[in-house]
CSV table of C-alpha atoms in Angstrom, one decimal:
chain,number,residue,atom,x,y,z
A,1,MET,CA,-109.4,-0.4,-82.9
A,2,SER,CA,-108.6,2.4,-80.5
A,3,PRO,CA,-105.5,4.6,-81.0
A,4,ARG,CA,-104.0,3.3,-77.8
A,5,LYS,CA,-104.3,-0.3,-79.0
A,6,LEU,CA,-102.7,0.7,-82.3
A,7,ILE,CA,-99.8,2.3,-80.6
A,8,LEU,CA,-99.3,-0.8,-78.4
A,9,ALA,CA,-99.4,-3.1,-81.4
A,10,GLY,CA,-96.9,-0.9,-83.2
A,11,ARG,CA,-94.5,-1.0,-80.2
A,12,ARG,CA,-94.7,-4.8,-80.0
A,13,ALA,CA,-94.0,-5.0,-83.7
A,14,VAL,CA,-90.9,-2.7,-83.4
A,15,ARG,CA,-89.6,-4.5,-80.4
A,16,GLY,CA,-89.6,-7.9,-82.2
A,17,SER,CA,-88.2,-6.8,-85.5
A,18,ARG,CA,-84.6,-5.8,-86.1
A,19,LEU,CA,-85.5,-4.4,-89.5
A,20,SER,CA,-88.1,-2.1,-88.1
A,21,GLN,CA,-85.7,-0.9,-85.4
A,22,ILE,CA,-83.1,-0.2,-88.1
A,23,VAL,CA,-85.7,1.8,-90.0
A,24,LEU,CA,-86.6,3.6,-86.8
A,25,VAL,CA,-83.0,4.6,-86.2
A,26,LEU,CA,-82.7,5.8,-89.8
A,27,GLY,CA,-86.0,7.7,-89.4
A,28,PHE,CA,-84.5,9.6,-86.4
A,29,TRP,CA,-81.4,10.3,-88.5
A,30,LEU,CA,-83.6,11.7,-91.3
A,31,LEU,CA,-85.7,13.7,-88.9
A,32,GLY,CA,-82.5,15.2,-87.4
A,33,ASN,CA,-81.3,16.1,-90.9
A,34,ALA,CA,-84.6,17.7,-91.8
A,35,VAL,CA,-84.5,19.8,-88.5
A,36,ALA,CA,-80.9,20.8,-89.2
A,37,ARG,CA,-81.7,21.8,-92.8
A,38,LEU,CA,-84.9,23.7,-92.0
A,39,SER,CA,-83.6,25.5,-89.0
A,40,GLY,CA,-80.2,26.3,-90.5
A,41,LEU,CA,-78.4,25.0,-87.4
A,42,PRO,CA,-74.7,24.3,-87.9
A,43,ILE,CA,-75.1,21.0,-86.2
A,44,PRO,CA,-75.1,17.7,-88.1
A,45,GLY,CA,-78.5,16.0,-88.5
A,46,GLY,CA,-77.2,12.8,-86.9
A,47,ILE,CA,-76.4,14.7,-83.7
A,48,ILE,CA,-79.9,16.3,-83.7
A,49,GLY,CA,-81.4,12.9,-84.3
A,50,MET,CA,-79.5,11.5,-81.3
A,51,LEU,CA,-80.7,14.3,-79.2
A,52,ILE,CA,-84.3,13.6,-80.2
A,53,VAL,CA,-83.8,9.9,-79.3
A,54,LEU,CA,-82.2,11.0,-76.0
A,55,ALA,CA,-85.1,13.3,-75.2
A,56,LEU,CA,-87.6,10.5,-76.0
A,57,LEU,CA,-85.7,8.0,-73.9
A,58,ALA,CA,-85.4,10.4,-71.0
A,59,SER,CA,-89.1,11.2,-71.1
A,60,ARG,CA,-89.9,7.5,-71.3
A,61,ARG,CA,-91.9,7.9,-74.6
A,62,LEU,CA,-89.4,5.6,-76.2
A,63,SER,CA,-88.2,2.4,-74.7
A,64,HIS,CA,-84.6,1.2,-75.0
A,65,ALA,CA,-86.0,-2.2,-76.1
A,66,SER,CA,-87.4,-0.4,-79.2
A,67,LEU,CA,-83.9,0.4,-80.5
A,68,ARG,CA,-81.6,-2.3,-78.9
A,69,GLN,CA,-81.5,-4.8,-81.8
A,70,GLY,CA,-81.2,-2.2,-84.5
A,71,ALA,CA,-78.5,-0.3,-82.7
A,72,ASN,CA,-76.6,-3.5,-82.0
A,73,TRP,CA,-76.7,-4.4,-85.7
A,74,PHE,CA,-75.3,-1.0,-86.6
A,75,ILE,CA,-72.5,-1.5,-84.1
A,76,ALA,CA,-71.8,-5.0,-85.3
A,77,GLU,CA,-71.6,-3.9,-89.0
A,78,MET,CA,-69.8,-0.6,-88.3
A,79,LEU,CA,-66.7,-1.8,-90.3
A,80,LEU,CA,-68.7,-1.8,-93.5
A,81,PHE,CA,-69.2,1.9,-93.1
A,82,PHE,CA,-65.5,2.5,-93.0
A,83,VAL,CA,-64.4,0.4,-96.0
A,84,PRO,CA,-64.9,3.2,-98.6
A,85,ALA,CA,-62.6,5.5,-96.5
A,86,VAL,CA,-59.9,2.8,-96.6
A,87,LEU,CA,-60.2,2.4,-100.3
A,88,ALA,CA,-59.9,6.2,-100.8
A,89,VAL,CA,-56.6,6.1,-98.9
A,90,MET,CA,-55.3,3.6,-101.5
A,91,ASP,CA,-56.0,6.1,-104.3
A,92,HIS,CA,-53.8,8.8,-102.6
A,93,ARG,CA,-50.3,7.4,-102.1
A,94,GLU,CA,-49.2,10.6,-100.3
A,95,PHE,CA,-51.0,9.4,-97.2
A,96,ILE,CA,-48.5,6.5,-97.0
A,97,GLY,CA,-45.6,8.6,-95.6
A,98,LEU,CA,-45.0,11.5,-93.3
A,99,LEU,CA,-48.4,13.1,-94.1
A,100,GLY,CA,-50.1,9.8,-93.3
A,101,LEU,CA,-48.3,9.6,-90.0
A,102,LYS,CA,-49.4,13.1,-89.0
A,103,ILE,CA,-53.0,12.3,-89.9
A,104,LEU,CA,-52.8,9.0,-88.1
A,105,SER,CA,-51.5,10.7,-84.9
A,106,VAL,CA,-54.3,13.3,-85.0
A,107,ILE,CA,-56.8,10.5,-85.4
A,108,LEU,CA,-55.4,8.5,-82.6
A,109,LEU,CA,-55.2,11.5,-80.3
A,110,GLY,CA,-58.8,12.5,-81.2
A,111,THR,CA,-59.9,8.9,-80.5
A,112,LEU,CA,-58.2,8.9,-77.1
A,113,VAL,CA,-59.7,12.2,-76.2
A,114,VAL,CA,-63.2,11.0,-77.2
A,115,MET,CA,-62.8,7.8,-75.2
A,116,ALA,CA,-61.6,9.6,-72.1
A,117,VAL,CA,-64.4,12.2,-72.2
A,118,THR,CA,-66.9,9.4,-72.8
A,119,ALA,CA,-65.5,7.5,-69.8
A,120,LEU,CA,-65.7,10.5,-67.6
A,121,VAL,CA,-69.3,11.3,-68.7
A,122,VAL,CA,-70.4,7.7,-68.1
A,123,ASP,CA,-68.7,7.7,-64.7
A,124,LEU,CA,-70.4,11.0,-63.8
A,125,GLY,CA,-73.8,9.7,-65.0
A,126,TYR,CA,-73.3,6.5,-63.0
A,127,ARG,CA,-72.4,8.5,-59.9
A,128,LEU,CA,-75.4,10.7,-60.3
A,129,LEU,CA,-77.7,7.7,-60.8
A,130,GLU,CA,-76.3,6.1,-57.6
A,131,ALA,CA,-76.8,9.3,-55.7
A,132,GLN,CA,-80.3,9.6,-57.0
A,133,GLY,CA,-81.0,6.0,-55.9
A,134,ASP,CA,-79.7,6.7,-52.5
A,135,ALA,CA,-81.8,9.8,-52.2
A,136,VAL,CA,-85.0,7.9,-53.1
A,137,GLU,CA,-84.4,5.3,-50.5
């Protein structure tokens, strides 16, 4: 079997399997961690992994269909990743008081800032995409 046929068969297998997509997402995360550790960059490996995925998506070497089911699973089960943090708060009663309110306000403000910046970036990207589409026509 030629290498091209192997690659196509692998892509079909990844697109049809949520588990393989989850493994692929975790693989990019591990690759980002390895790059961060080897290069000594002060950037988290998850961010580097996302930049690798972004570069592959932008260059069309990776299809969004290859990650869609796995990414949707991570989003749907995101609450499971935060349960240990909630249990840790229960061990520290000092968080239930003025200190907790201060921390909560910082978290809420940070969340609002992240949401606002995300909305602006998506809007800018959408406008650029529309302008690019108008330029092509």
